[in-house]
mmCIF file of C-alpha atoms in Angstrom:
data_model
loop_
_atom_site.group_PDB
_atom_site.id
_atom_site.type_symbol
_atom_site.label_atom_id
_atom_site.label_comp_id
_atom_site.label_asym_id
_atom_site.label_seq_id
_atom_site.Cartn_x
_atom_site.Cartn_y
_atom_site.Cartn_z
ATOM 1 C CA MET A 4 -105.808 36.877 35.249
ATOM 2 C CA ASN A 5 -105.204 39.209 32.299
ATOM 3 C CA ARG A 6 -103.515 38.102 29.049
ATOM 4 C CA ASN A 7 -100.091 39.471 29.912
ATOM 5 C CA LYS A 8 -100.014 37.798 33.305
ATOM 6 C CA ARG A 9 -101.151 34.618 31.587
ATOM 7 C CA ASP A 10 -98.155 34.947 29.208
ATOM 8 C CA ALA A 11 -95.837 35.250 32.207
ATOM 9 C CA VAL A 12 -97.335 32.012 33.603
ATOM 10 C CA ILE A 13 -96.871 30.314 30.198
ATOM 11 C CA ILE A 14 -93.188 31.395 30.170
ATOM 12 C CA ILE A 15 -92.617 30.055 33.670
ATOM 13 C CA LEU A 16 -94.287 26.741 32.818
ATOM 14 C CA ILE A 17 -92.211 26.303 29.638
ATOM 15 C CA CYS A 18 -89.045 26.955 31.645
ATOM 16 C CA ASN A 19 -90.227 24.422 34.236
ATOM 17 C CA ALA A 20 -90.976 21.779 31.563
ATOM 18 C CA ILE A 21 -87.492 22.090 30.099
ATOM 19 C CA LEU A 22 -85.825 22.065 33.534
ATOM 20 C CA ILE A 23 -87.948 19.181 34.831
ATOM 21 C CA SER A 24 -86.909 17.089 31.773
ATOM 22 C CA LEU A 25 -83.375 17.317 33.162
ATOM 23 C CA LEU A 26 -84.530 15.077 36.026
ATOM 24 C CA GLU A 27 -84.645 12.184 33.531
ATOM 25 C CA MET A 28 -80.930 11.978 33.958
ATOM 26 C CA VAL A 29 -81.413 10.691 37.531
ATOM 27 C CA VAL A 30 -84.837 9.017 37.400
ATOM 28 C CA PRO A 31 -84.299 5.521 36.006
ATOM 29 C CA VAL A 32 -86.403 4.192 33.107
ATOM 30 C CA PRO A 33 -87.805 0.751 34.261
ATOM 31 C CA ILE A 34 -86.886 -0.917 30.897
ATOM 32 C CA PRO A 35 -84.020 0.813 28.982
ATOM 33 C CA VAL A 36 -84.859 0.685 25.293
ATOM 34 C CA PRO A 37 -83.506 3.187 22.632
ATOM 35 C CA GLY A 38 -85.912 6.030 22.158
ATOM 36 C CA VAL A 39 -87.939 5.263 25.314
ATOM 37 C CA LYS A 40 -88.056 8.253 27.686
ATOM 38 C CA LEU A 41 -90.019 8.946 30.863
ATOM 39 C CA GLY A 42 -91.405 12.169 29.432
ATOM 40 C CA LEU A 43 -91.380 14.124 32.685
ATOM 41 C CA ALA A 44 -92.160 17.303 30.797
ATOM 42 C CA ASN A 45 -95.637 15.803 30.360
ATOM 43 C CA ILE A 46 -96.253 16.699 33.993
ATOM 44 C CA ILE A 47 -96.311 20.381 33.033
ATOM 45 C CA THR A 48 -98.695 19.621 30.116
ATOM 46 C CA ILE A 49 -101.032 17.940 32.648
ATOM 47 C CA LEU A 50 -100.751 20.970 34.983
ATOM 48 C CA ALA A 51 -101.572 23.267 32.100
ATOM 49 C CA ILE A 52 -104.620 21.122 31.195
ATOM 50 C CA ALA A 53 -105.744 21.187 34.789
ATOM 51 C CA PHE A 54 -105.246 24.927 35.474
ATOM 52 C CA LEU A 55 -105.184 26.677 32.076
ATOM 53 C CA ASP A 56 -107.219 26.488 28.824
ATOM 54 C CA LEU A 57 -106.554 24.440 25.658
ATOM 55 C CA LYS A 58 -105.012 27.348 23.734
ATOM 56 C CA ASP A 59 -102.466 28.073 26.512
ATOM 57 C CA THR A 60 -101.668 24.324 26.811
ATOM 58 C CA LEU A 61 -100.950 24.100 23.115
ATOM 59 C CA ILE A 62 -98.779 27.245 23.199
ATOM 60 C CA ILE A 63 -96.776 25.668 26.052
ATOM 61 C CA VAL A 64 -96.341 22.400 24.128
ATOM 62 C CA ILE A 65 -95.382 24.058 20.858
ATOM 63 C CA LEU A 66 -92.935 26.599 22.255
ATOM 64 C CA ARG A 67 -91.355 23.984 24.475
ATOM 65 C CA CYS A 68 -90.763 21.665 21.440
ATOM 66 C CA ILE A 69 -89.225 24.580 19.478
ATOM 67 C CA ILE A 70 -86.947 25.671 22.289
ATOM 68 C CA VAL A 71 -85.733 22.139 23.031
ATOM 69 C CA ALA A 72 -84.967 21.754 19.348
ATOM 70 C CA LEU A 73 -83.025 25.024 19.317
ATOM 71 C CA LEU A 74 -81.098 24.167 22.474
ATOM 72 C CA SER A 75 -80.353 20.599 21.611
ATOM 73 C CA LYS A 76 -79.346 21.611 18.024
ATOM 74 C CA GLY A 77 -81.755 18.958 16.772
ATOM 75 C CA ILE A 78 -84.184 20.908 14.587
ATOM 76 C CA THR A 79 -84.973 17.800 12.601
ATOM 77 C CA VAL A 80 -86.512 16.125 15.661
ATOM 78 C CA LEU A 81 -89.081 18.942 15.720
ATOM 79 C CA PRO A 82 -91.761 17.216 13.484
ATOM 80 C CA PHE A 83 -91.676 14.177 15.834
ATOM 81 C CA SER A 84 -91.903 16.107 19.047
ATOM 82 C CA LEU A 85 -94.538 18.478 17.725
ATOM 83 C CA ALA A 86 -96.693 15.635 16.401
ATOM 84 C CA GLY A 87 -96.386 13.754 19.732
ATOM 85 C CA GLY A 88 -96.788 16.788 21.945
ATOM 86 C CA ILE A 89 -99.814 18.332 20.131
ATOM 87 C CA LEU A 90 -101.708 15.064 19.692
ATOM 88 C CA SER A 91 -101.194 13.942 23.295
ATOM 89 C CA ALA A 92 -102.145 17.437 24.687
ATOM 90 C CA LEU A 93 -105.353 17.440 22.566
ATOM 91 C CA ILE A 94 -106.381 13.942 23.582
ATOM 92 C CA MET A 95 -105.517 14.515 27.314
ATOM 93 C CA TRP A 96 -107.494 17.783 27.222
ATOM 94 C CA LEU A 97 -110.525 16.021 25.627
ATOM 95 C CA VAL A 98 -110.418 13.271 28.208
ATOM 96 C CA TYR A 99 -109.898 15.652 31.139
ATOM 97 C CA THR A 100 -112.758 17.976 30.155
ATOM 98 C CA LYS A 101 -115.267 15.527 28.656
ATOM 99 C CA LEU A 102 -114.719 12.321 30.625
ATOM 100 C CA PRO A 103 -113.445 13.407 34.086
ATOM 101 C CA HIS A 104 -115.604 10.845 35.833
ATOM 102 C CA LEU A 105 -113.984 7.975 33.829
ATOM 103 C CA PHE A 106 -110.277 8.812 34.037
ATOM 104 C CA SER A 107 -107.980 9.949 36.849
ATOM 105 C CA ILE A 108 -104.907 12.057 36.226
ATOM 106 C CA LYS A 109 -102.906 8.821 36.085
ATOM 107 C CA GLY A 110 -105.216 7.377 33.360
ATOM 108 C CA ILE A 111 -105.047 10.638 31.417
ATOM 109 C CA SER A 112 -101.297 10.501 31.550
ATOM 110 C CA VAL A 113 -101.285 6.940 30.232
ATOM 111 C CA ILE A 114 -103.563 7.957 27.395
ATOM 112 C CA GLY A 115 -101.260 10.973 26.676
ATOM 113 C CA ALA A 116 -98.152 8.727 26.559
ATOM 114 C CA VAL A 117 -99.911 6.273 24.212
ATOM 115 C CA ALA A 118 -100.999 9.142 21.921
ATOM 116 C CA HIS A 119 -97.490 10.655 22.028
ATOM 117 C CA ASN A 120 -95.804 7.417 20.911
ATOM 118 C CA THR A 121 -98.433 6.722 18.301
ATOM 119 C CA ALA A 122 -98.034 10.187 16.768
ATOM 120 C CA GLN A 123 -94.250 9.949 16.714
ATOM 121 C CA VAL A 124 -94.126 6.460 15.064
ATOM 122 C CA THR A 125 -96.825 7.545 12.545
ATOM 123 C CA MET A 126 -94.761 10.665 11.761
ATOM 124 C CA ALA A 127 -91.589 8.587 11.253
ATOM 125 C CA SER A 128 -93.539 6.174 9.094
ATOM 126 C CA LEU A 129 -94.972 9.029 7.014
ATOM 127 C CA ILE A 130 -91.555 10.634 6.509
ATOM 128 C CA LEU A 131 -89.987 7.343 5.449
ATOM 129 C CA ARG A 132 -93.174 6.376 3.625
ATOM 130 C CA GLU A 133 -92.721 2.836 5.077
ATOM 131 C CA ALA A 134 -95.668 1.306 6.953
ATOM 132 C CA VAL A 135 -93.349 -1.402 8.308
ATOM 133 C CA MET A 136 -92.386 1.021 11.149
ATOM 134 C CA LEU A 137 -95.876 0.720 12.581
ATOM 135 C CA TYR A 138 -94.985 -2.845 13.654
ATOM 136 C CA TYR A 139 -92.751 -1.248 16.288
ATOM 137 C CA LEU A 140 -95.735 0.594 17.710
ATOM 138 C CA PRO A 141 -97.283 -2.187 19.896
ATOM 139 C CA MET A 142 -93.882 -2.623 21.644
ATOM 140 C CA LEU A 143 -93.585 1.151 22.307
ATOM 141 C CA LEU A 144 -97.166 1.291 23.617
ATOM 142 C CA ILE A 145 -96.302 -1.220 26.324
ATOM 143 C CA PHE A 146 -93.535 1.061 27.482
ATOM 144 C CA ALA A 147 -95.862 4.077 27.089
ATOM 145 C CA VAL A 148 -98.288 2.537 29.653
ATOM 146 C CA VAL A 149 -95.464 2.061 32.173
ATOM 147 C CA THR A 150 -93.928 5.522 31.704
ATOM 148 C CA GLY A 151 -97.341 7.128 31.573
ATOM 149 C CA LEU A 152 -98.200 5.513 34.951
ATOM 150 C CA ILE A 153 -95.008 6.881 36.469
ATOM 151 C CA THR A 154 -95.431 10.442 35.202
ATOM 152 C CA GLY A 155 -99.185 10.170 35.981
ATOM 153 C CA THR A 156 -98.540 9.256 39.563
ATOM 154 C CA ILE A 157 -96.174 12.213 40.013
ATOM 155 C CA SER A 158 -98.559 14.495 38.141
ATOM 156 C CA GLN A 159 -101.518 13.433 40.347
ATOM 157 C CA LEU A 160 -99.541 14.122 43.513
ATOM 158 C CA THR A 161 -98.349 17.455 42.096
ATOM 159 C CA VAL A 162 -101.851 18.602 41.071
ATOM 160 C CA GLN A 163 -103.287 17.612 44.502
ATOM 161 C CA GLU A 164 -100.504 19.440 46.280
ATOM 162 C CA ILE A 165 -100.944 22.553 44.126
ATOM 163 C CA ASN A 166 -104.721 22.554 44.799
ATOM 164 C CA LYS A 167 -104.122 22.085 48.496
ATOM 165 C CA ARG A 168 -101.669 24.911 48.720
ATOM 166 C CA GLY A 169 -103.719 27.176 46.382
ATOM 167 C CA ILE A 170 -100.567 27.936 44.529
ATOM 168 C CA PHE A 171 -101.858 28.544 40.996
ATOM 169 C CA PRO A 172 -102.685 32.197 40.301
ATOM 170 C CA MET B 20 -78.752 18.887 25.896
ATOM 171 C CA LEU B 21 -78.964 22.434 26.948
ATOM 172 C CA GLU B 22 -76.090 24.478 25.683
ATOM 173 C CA TYR B 23 -77.335 27.949 24.857
ATOM 174 C CA SER B 24 -73.746 29.390 24.580
ATOM 175 C CA THR B 25 -71.303 26.921 23.153
ATOM 176 C CA GLY B 26 -67.689 27.333 22.117
ATOM 177 C CA LEU B 27 -68.596 25.779 18.773
ATOM 178 C CA LYS B 28 -70.657 28.746 17.720
ATOM 179 C CA GLU B 29 -67.850 31.162 18.568
ATOM 180 C CA LYS B 30 -65.431 29.150 16.452
ATOM 181 C CA SER B 31 -67.864 28.819 13.546
ATOM 182 C CA VAL B 32 -67.464 30.806 10.339
ATOM 183 C CA LYS B 33 -69.962 33.748 10.438
ATOM 184 C CA ILE B 34 -72.430 33.636 7.540
ATOM 185 C CA ASP B 35 -75.653 35.618 7.370
ATOM 186 C CA ALA B 36 -78.436 33.472 9.014
ATOM 187 C CA GLY B 37 -80.886 34.265 6.209
ATOM 188 C CA ILE B 38 -78.542 33.369 3.316
ATOM 189 C CA LYS B 39 -77.383 30.273 5.214
ATOM 190 C CA ALA B 40 -81.038 29.149 5.713
ATOM 191 C CA VAL B 41 -81.763 29.489 2.008
ATOM 192 C CA LEU B 42 -78.605 27.566 1.099
ATOM 193 C CA ALA B 43 -79.407 24.898 3.676
ATOM 194 C CA LEU B 44 -82.880 24.471 2.141
ATOM 195 C CA LEU B 45 -81.410 24.271 -1.359
ATOM 196 C CA LEU B 46 -78.891 21.640 -0.289
ATOM 197 C CA ALA B 47 -81.655 19.651 1.412
ATOM 198 C CA VAL B 48 -83.573 19.714 -1.914
ATOM 199 C CA THR B 49 -80.379 18.703 -3.785
ATOM 200 C CA SER B 50 -80.096 15.591 -1.673
ATOM 201 C CA SER B 51 -83.178 14.300 -3.424
ATOM 202 C CA PHE B 52 -81.179 14.378 -6.708
ATOM 203 C CA CYS B 53 -79.045 11.487 -5.378
ATOM 204 C CA ILE B 54 -80.314 8.516 -7.309
ATOM 205 C CA SER B 55 -77.417 6.077 -7.021
ATOM 206 C CA HIS B 56 -75.136 4.834 -4.223
ATOM 207 C CA LEU B 57 -72.259 6.783 -5.728
ATOM 208 C CA ASP B 58 -74.273 10.060 -5.567
ATOM 209 C CA LEU B 59 -74.804 9.377 -1.881
ATOM 210 C CA VAL B 60 -71.113 8.927 -1.309
ATOM 211 C CA TYR B 61 -70.358 12.180 -3.180
ATOM 212 C CA PHE B 62 -72.996 14.096 -1.232
ATOM 213 C CA PHE B 63 -71.752 12.689 2.093
ATOM 214 C CA ILE B 64 -68.171 13.804 1.199
ATOM 215 C CA PHE B 65 -69.580 17.197 0.362
ATOM 216 C CA LEU B 66 -71.383 17.426 3.642
ATOM 217 C CA LEU B 67 -68.203 16.473 5.584
ATOM 218 C CA LEU B 68 -66.314 19.166 3.672
ATOM 219 C CA ILE B 69 -68.971 21.748 4.640
ATOM 220 C CA THR B 70 -68.789 20.541 8.259
ATOM 221 C CA ILE B 71 -65.045 21.163 8.273
ATOM 222 C CA LEU B 72 -65.354 24.506 6.445
ATOM 223 C CA LEU B 73 -67.877 25.672 8.997
ATOM 224 C CA LYS B 74 -65.353 24.683 11.694
ATOM 225 C CA SER B 75 -67.701 22.126 13.224
ATOM 226 C CA ASN B 76 -66.232 18.867 14.494
ATOM 227 C CA LEU B 77 -66.431 15.105 13.975
ATOM 228 C CA ARG B 78 -68.229 14.690 17.311
ATOM 229 C CA PHE B 79 -71.082 16.496 15.682
ATOM 230 C CA VAL B 80 -71.221 13.855 12.906
ATOM 231 C CA TYR B 81 -71.230 10.973 15.457
ATOM 232 C CA LYS B 82 -73.947 12.681 17.566
ATOM 233 C CA ASN B 83 -76.198 13.042 14.556
ATOM 234 C CA LEU B 84 -75.629 9.445 13.435
ATOM 235 C CA ILE B 85 -76.495 8.167 16.868
ATOM 236 C CA SER B 86 -79.654 10.234 17.273
ATOM 237 C CA TYR B 87 -80.788 9.347 13.750
ATOM 238 C CA THR B 88 -80.171 5.651 14.472
ATOM 239 C CA ILE B 89 -82.235 5.814 17.668
ATOM 240 C CA ILE B 90 -85.124 7.737 16.133
ATOM 241 C CA ILE B 91 -85.402 6.319 12.584
ATOM 242 C CA VAL B 92 -83.097 3.344 11.869
ATOM 243 C CA PHE B 93 -83.677 1.312 15.076
ATOM 244 C CA PRO B 94 -87.541 1.507 14.925
ATOM 245 C CA TYR B 95 -87.376 0.733 11.191
ATOM 246 C CA PHE B 96 -85.391 -2.457 11.599
ATOM 247 C CA VAL B 97 -87.312 -3.619 14.709
ATOM 248 C CA GLY B 98 -90.486 -3.036 12.744
ATOM 249 C CA LEU B 99 -89.061 -5.005 9.833
ATOM 250 C CA LEU B 100 -88.090 -7.904 12.155
ATOM 251 C CA LEU B 101 -91.430 -7.881 13.821
ATOM 252 C CA SER B 102 -93.221 -7.861 10.440
ATOM 253 C CA LEU B 103 -91.097 -10.825 9.442
ATOM 254 C CA LEU B 104 -92.077 -12.588 12.613
ATOM 255 C CA VAL B 105 -95.756 -11.883 11.975
ATOM 256 C CA SER B 106 -95.450 -13.103 8.402
ATOM 257 C CA ARG B 107 -93.973 -16.374 9.708
ATOM 258 C CA LEU B 108 -96.614 -16.825 12.362
ATOM 259 C CA PHE B 109 -99.619 -15.849 10.285
ATOM 260 C CA SER B 110 -100.081 -16.507 6.584
ATOM 261 C CA GLY B 111 -100.566 -13.538 4.227
ATOM 262 C CA ALA B 112 -98.081 -11.102 5.791
ATOM 263 C CA ALA B 113 -99.111 -7.585 5.432
ATOM 264 C CA TYR B 114 -95.953 -5.526 4.643
ATOM 265 C CA PHE B 115 -92.666 -7.464 4.804
ATOM 266 C CA ASN B 116 -93.066 -9.009 1.330
ATOM 267 C CA THR B 117 -93.656 -5.524 -0.197
ATOM 268 C CA VAL B 118 -90.571 -3.948 1.406
ATOM 269 C CA ASN B 119 -87.723 -3.116 -0.971
ATOM 270 C CA LEU B 120 -84.802 -2.879 1.429
ATOM 271 C CA ASP B 121 -82.479 -1.191 -1.118
ATOM 272 C CA THR B 122 -84.987 1.591 -1.843
ATOM 273 C CA ALA B 123 -85.713 1.948 1.921
ATOM 274 C CA ILE B 124 -82.009 2.302 2.763
ATOM 275 C CA LEU B 125 -81.558 4.907 -0.031
ATOM 276 C CA LYS B 126 -84.509 6.849 1.381
ATOM 277 C CA MET B 127 -83.115 6.608 4.903
ATOM 278 C CA VAL B 128 -79.721 7.941 3.830
ATOM 279 C CA LYS B 129 -81.412 10.810 1.985
ATOM 280 C CA ILE B 130 -83.510 11.708 4.997
ATOM 281 C CA PHE B 131 -80.327 11.552 7.155
ATOM 282 C CA PHE B 132 -78.739 14.101 4.810
ATOM 283 C CA ILE B 133 -81.678 16.499 5.294
ATOM 284 C CA TRP B 134 -81.516 15.831 9.050
ATOM 285 C CA TYR B 135 -77.798 16.509 9.097
ATOM 286 C CA ILE B 136 -78.102 19.785 7.084
ATOM 287 C CA GLY B 137 -80.765 21.043 9.433
ATOM 288 C CA ASN B 138 -78.742 20.306 12.524
ATOM 289 C CA LEU B 139 -75.527 21.646 10.994
ATOM 290 C CA TYR B 140 -77.323 24.948 10.258
ATOM 291 C CA LEU B 141 -78.549 25.144 13.808
ATOM 292 C CA SER B 142 -75.249 24.253 15.495
ATOM 293 C CA THR B 143 -73.203 26.760 13.482
ATOM 294 C CA THR B 144 -75.630 29.683 13.658
ATOM 295 C CA PRO B 145 -76.180 31.747 16.819
ATOM 296 C CA ILE B 146 -79.759 31.344 18.078
ATOM 297 C CA GLU B 147 -80.138 35.154 18.416
ATOM 298 C CA SER B 148 -79.365 35.592 14.635
ATOM 299 C CA ILE B 149 -81.892 32.848 13.780
ATOM 300 C CA ILE B 150 -84.571 34.507 15.891
ATOM 301 C CA ASP B 151 -83.836 37.929 14.407
ATOM 302 C CA MET B 152 -84.046 36.427 10.890
ATOM 303 C CA LEU B 153 -87.313 34.656 11.678
ATOM 304 C CA ASN B 154 -88.714 37.880 13.162
ATOM 305 C CA LYS B 155 -88.077 39.600 9.787
ATOM 306 C CA VAL B 156 -89.454 36.593 7.741
ATOM 307 C CA PHE B 157 -92.621 36.343 9.860
ATOM 308 C CA SER B 158 -93.206 40.085 10.131
ATOM 309 C CA PRO B 159 -96.041 40.026 7.542
ATOM 310 C CA LEU B 160 -97.906 37.581 9.833
ATOM 311 C CA ASN B 161 -97.976 40.274 12.595
ATOM 312 C CA SER B 162 -99.894 42.691 10.386
ATOM 313 C CA ALA B 163 -102.224 39.785 9.433
ATOM 314 C CA GLY B 164 -103.156 39.404 13.185
ATOM 315 C CA ILE B 165 -100.960 36.377 13.965
ATOM 316 C CA PRO B 166 -98.661 37.468 16.855
ATOM 317 C CA ALA B 167 -95.498 35.803 15.543
ATOM 318 C CA ALA B 168 -93.281 38.562 16.982
ATOM 319 C CA LYS B 169 -94.808 38.032 20.426
ATOM 320 C CA TYR B 170 -94.075 34.309 20.440
ATOM 321 C CA LEU B 171 -90.466 34.836 19.119
ATOM 322 C CA ASN B 172 -90.009 37.380 21.859
ATOM 323 C CA MET B 173 -91.209 34.748 24.381
ATOM 324 C CA ILE B 174 -88.722 32.246 22.982
ATOM 325 C CA VAL B 175 -85.802 34.702 23.365
ATOM 326 C CA PHE B 176 -86.994 35.550 26.898
ATOM 327 C CA ILE B 177 -87.176 31.845 27.839
ATOM 328 C CA LEU B 178 -83.734 31.124 26.380
ATOM 329 C CA SER B 179 -82.152 33.863 28.438
ATOM 330 C CA GLU B 180 -84.079 32.808 31.537
ATOM 331 C CA LEU B 181 -82.905 29.242 31.183
ATOM 332 C CA THR B 182 -79.289 30.234 31.095
ATOM 333 C CA GLY B 183 -79.567 31.548 34.636
ATOM 334 C CA LEU B 184 -81.991 28.935 35.968
ATOM 335 C CA MET B 185 -80.106 25.953 34.700
ATOM 336 C CA SER B 186 -77.234 25.868 37.158
ATOM 337 C CA ARG B 187 -79.501 26.694 40.112
ATOM 338 C CA PHE B 188 -81.823 23.795 39.142
ATOM 339 C CA LYS B 189 -78.924 21.394 38.686
ATOM 340 C CA ASN B 190 -77.392 22.291 42.038
ATOM 341 C CA ASP B 191 -80.605 22.228 44.053
ATOM 342 C CA ASN B 192 -83.384 20.059 42.557
ATOM 343 C CA LEU B 193 -81.367 17.686 40.479
ATOM 344 C CA GLU B 194 -79.068 16.875 43.401
ATOM 345 C CA GLN B 195 -82.095 16.308 45.702
ATOM 346 C CA ALA B 196 -83.653 13.933 43.106
ATOM 347 C CA ARG B 197 -80.319 12.111 42.666
ATOM 348 C CA HIS B 198 -80.188 11.614 46.432
ATOM 349 C CA ILE B 199 -83.727 10.174 46.463
ATOM 350 C CA PHE B 200 -83.197 7.777 43.592
ATOM 351 C CA THR B 201 -79.899 6.404 44.908
ATOM 352 C CA ASP B 202 -81.439 5.719 48.367
ATOM 353 C CA ASN B 203 -82.145 1.986 48.369
ATOM 354 C CA HIS B 204 -84.255 2.115 51.551
ATOM 355 C CA LEU B 205 -87.092 3.973 49.766
ATOM 356 C CA GLY B 206 -89.783 2.119 47.708
ATOM 357 C CA ILE B 207 -91.013 3.362 44.303
ATOM 358 C CA LYS B 208 -94.082 4.939 45.906
ATOM 359 C CA SER B 209 -92.066 6.912 48.434
ATOM 360 C CA LYS B 210 -89.605 7.948 45.711
ATOM 361 C CA SER B 211 -92.552 9.293 43.649
ATOM 362 C CA LYS B 212 -93.971 11.130 46.598
ATOM 363 C CA GLU B 213 -90.565 12.692 47.358
ATOM 364 C CA LEU B 214 -90.081 13.642 43.707
ATOM 365 C CA SER B 215 -93.552 15.226 43.536
ATOM 366 C CA ASN B 216 -92.659 17.228 46.722
ATOM 367 C CA ILE B 217 -89.539 18.516 44.984
ATOM 368 C CA LEU B 218 -91.631 19.430 41.894
ATOM 369 C CA VAL B 219 -94.389 21.170 43.874
ATOM 370 C CA THR B 220 -91.896 23.301 45.795
ATOM 371 C CA PHE B 221 -90.073 24.067 42.580
ATOM 372 C CA ILE B 222 -93.278 24.969 40.663
ATOM 373 C CA ALA B 223 -94.690 26.977 43.582
ATOM 374 C CA ASN B 224 -91.480 29.037 43.929
ATOM 375 C CA SER B 225 -91.316 29.661 40.189
ATOM 376 C CA LEU B 226 -94.967 30.823 40.023
ATOM 377 C CA GLN B 227 -94.340 33.332 42.766
ATOM 378 C CA ARG B 228 -92.165 35.127 40.219
ATOM 379 C CA THR B 229 -95.095 35.763 37.862
ATOM 380 C CA ASP B 230 -95.193 39.526 38.528
ATOM 381 C CA GLU B 231 -91.432 39.893 38.094
ATOM 382 C CA ILE B 232 -91.440 37.914 34.816
ATOM 383 C CA TYR B 233 -94.475 39.963 33.604
ATOM 384 C CA GLU B 234 -92.598 43.234 34.132
ATOM 385 C CA ARG B 235 -89.365 41.921 32.499
ATOM 386 C CA VAL B 236 -91.295 40.673 29.462
ATOM 387 C CA GLU B 237 -92.918 44.056 29.078
ATOM 388 C CA LEU B 238 -89.516 45.695 29.125
ATOM 389 C CA SER B 239 -88.006 43.347 26.588
ATOM 390 C CA LYS B 240 -90.875 43.909 24.098
ATOM 391 C CA ASN B 241 -89.467 47.197 22.821
ATOM 392 C CA LYS B 242 -86.347 45.554 21.371
ATOM 393 C CA GLY B 243 -87.787 45.228 17.829
ATOM 394 C CA CYS B 244 -86.357 43.425 14.784
ATOM 395 C CA GLN B 245 -82.608 43.788 14.343
ATOM 396 C CA TYR B 246 -81.973 41.621 11.343
ATOM 397 C CA ILE B 247 -80.097 43.199 8.374
ATOM 398 C CA LEU B 248 -79.073 41.073 5.362
ATOM 399 C CA THR B 249 -75.239 41.124 5.043
ATOM 400 C CA ILE B 250 -73.279 39.963 2.086
ATOM 401 C CA SER B 251 -69.564 39.718 2.650
ATOM 402 C CA LYS B 252 -66.700 37.397 1.532
ATOM 403 C CA ASN B 253 -67.977 34.440 3.595
ATOM 404 C CA GLU B 254 -71.490 34.654 2.098
ATOM 405 C CA ILE B 255 -70.117 34.854 -1.464
ATOM 406 C CA ILE B 256 -67.900 31.800 -0.871
ATOM 407 C CA ALA B 257 -70.837 29.864 0.703
ATOM 408 C CA ILE B 258 -73.085 30.716 -2.288
ATOM 409 C CA VAL B 259 -70.371 29.713 -4.869
ATOM 410 C CA ILE B 260 -69.665 26.358 -3.137
ATOM 411 C CA SER B 261 -73.434 25.566 -2.863
ATOM 412 C CA VAL B 262 -74.131 26.479 -6.458
ATOM 413 C CA ILE B 263 -71.229 24.247 -7.599
ATOM 414 C CA CYS B 264 -72.660 21.369 -5.540
ATOM 415 C CA ILE B 265 -76.216 21.877 -6.887
ATOM 416 C CA LEU B 266 -75.009 22.059 -10.558
ATOM 417 C CA PHE B 267 -72.828 18.949 -10.055
ATOM 418 C CA PHE B 268 -75.749 16.831 -8.819
ATOM 419 C CA TYR B 269 -78.200 18.316 -11.294
ATOM 420 C CA GLY B 270 -75.687 17.721 -14.057
ATOM 421 C CA ARG B 271 -75.286 14.064 -13.056
ATOM 422 C CA ILE B 272 -79.065 13.574 -13.445
ATOM 423 C CA LEU B 273 -79.185 15.513 -16.706
ATOM 424 C CA PHE B 274 -76.365 13.573 -18.358
ATOM 425 C CA LYS B 275 -77.263 10.084 -17.118
#
């Protein structure tokens, strides 16, 4: 696939990630807590890790965060979403490429969700310069395991199905 | 969440995106000049005044307060409560004893002001103008080999794509998912399987459009940068108001 075609795939996947996150309106979160989201857009990050390279995955994550910030008029959420998105993509990519025999897609998704929440709380704590926020992290990590398992299950089924149908160019 | 074309933007007072960005940055820096509670009250009144002048609405203020509470205030106070709990359970508490609540609240309010200014800028400036302005600002990066223009072009393309895709996705996929998750006969595993089927079909169909998207991206590349700095009555008024505000807060520090 040449670079321009790859850019077209990146554009499609970013659109998909933003649209898929709309499904969070109908998919219930098991435990409703302020700030806890399912993170269905993570499915697209996992697909990018499975079918594209690290650079393209990071482009997808960064552009998606910028576009969501522009659309939701919440530019100030950008440092949080970028920190969470980039760290989780990097860690998931490392685990997927270096330790594939140890972790399934579900496991990778859980690791990604944990990394995402850790990065976001650390960013909030750095901005406020208050380490006390880190006490909230263990609670969030419990939810991250649950949401990571849900998105991981859907991602695993999606990756299997895409492989079976030979969809990816 | 997704509102690429809103009525708010059409109602908003038109100010050059570049000048507005510089003024927003200066105001964000000015918020750090607030050193007393009274300063915070003055600054908040000033922000409300700007909100009204820019023809934004009070719903925007509530929306920002709620999102800030969820992202910053709630985790902070839960963290504080948990640290208190830990300090009671184990001797030698790590952080609670060192927390100065008054300073922390002052900091939180200042950060809220920066948060609010950023969101006010974005909600009252058309995205196209912001992208054009950024294209101009980042143009030196292109000659340095960093393809900033290419990524900005991708953002513009995605934004226009989403406008069309949104209603189709809501009518088809979102309705299908809603149907699955309201069906009480299905277990969580079946629901996940059904949802992944929806996603696979959706992703497969979208990837079939790779060639079409590729051709359209190629066509949109020739648009080029269209940003031209404009200074009219609105820009002059905005600059004068901002300078008065900055001088007022700077003066309060100087003569304290």
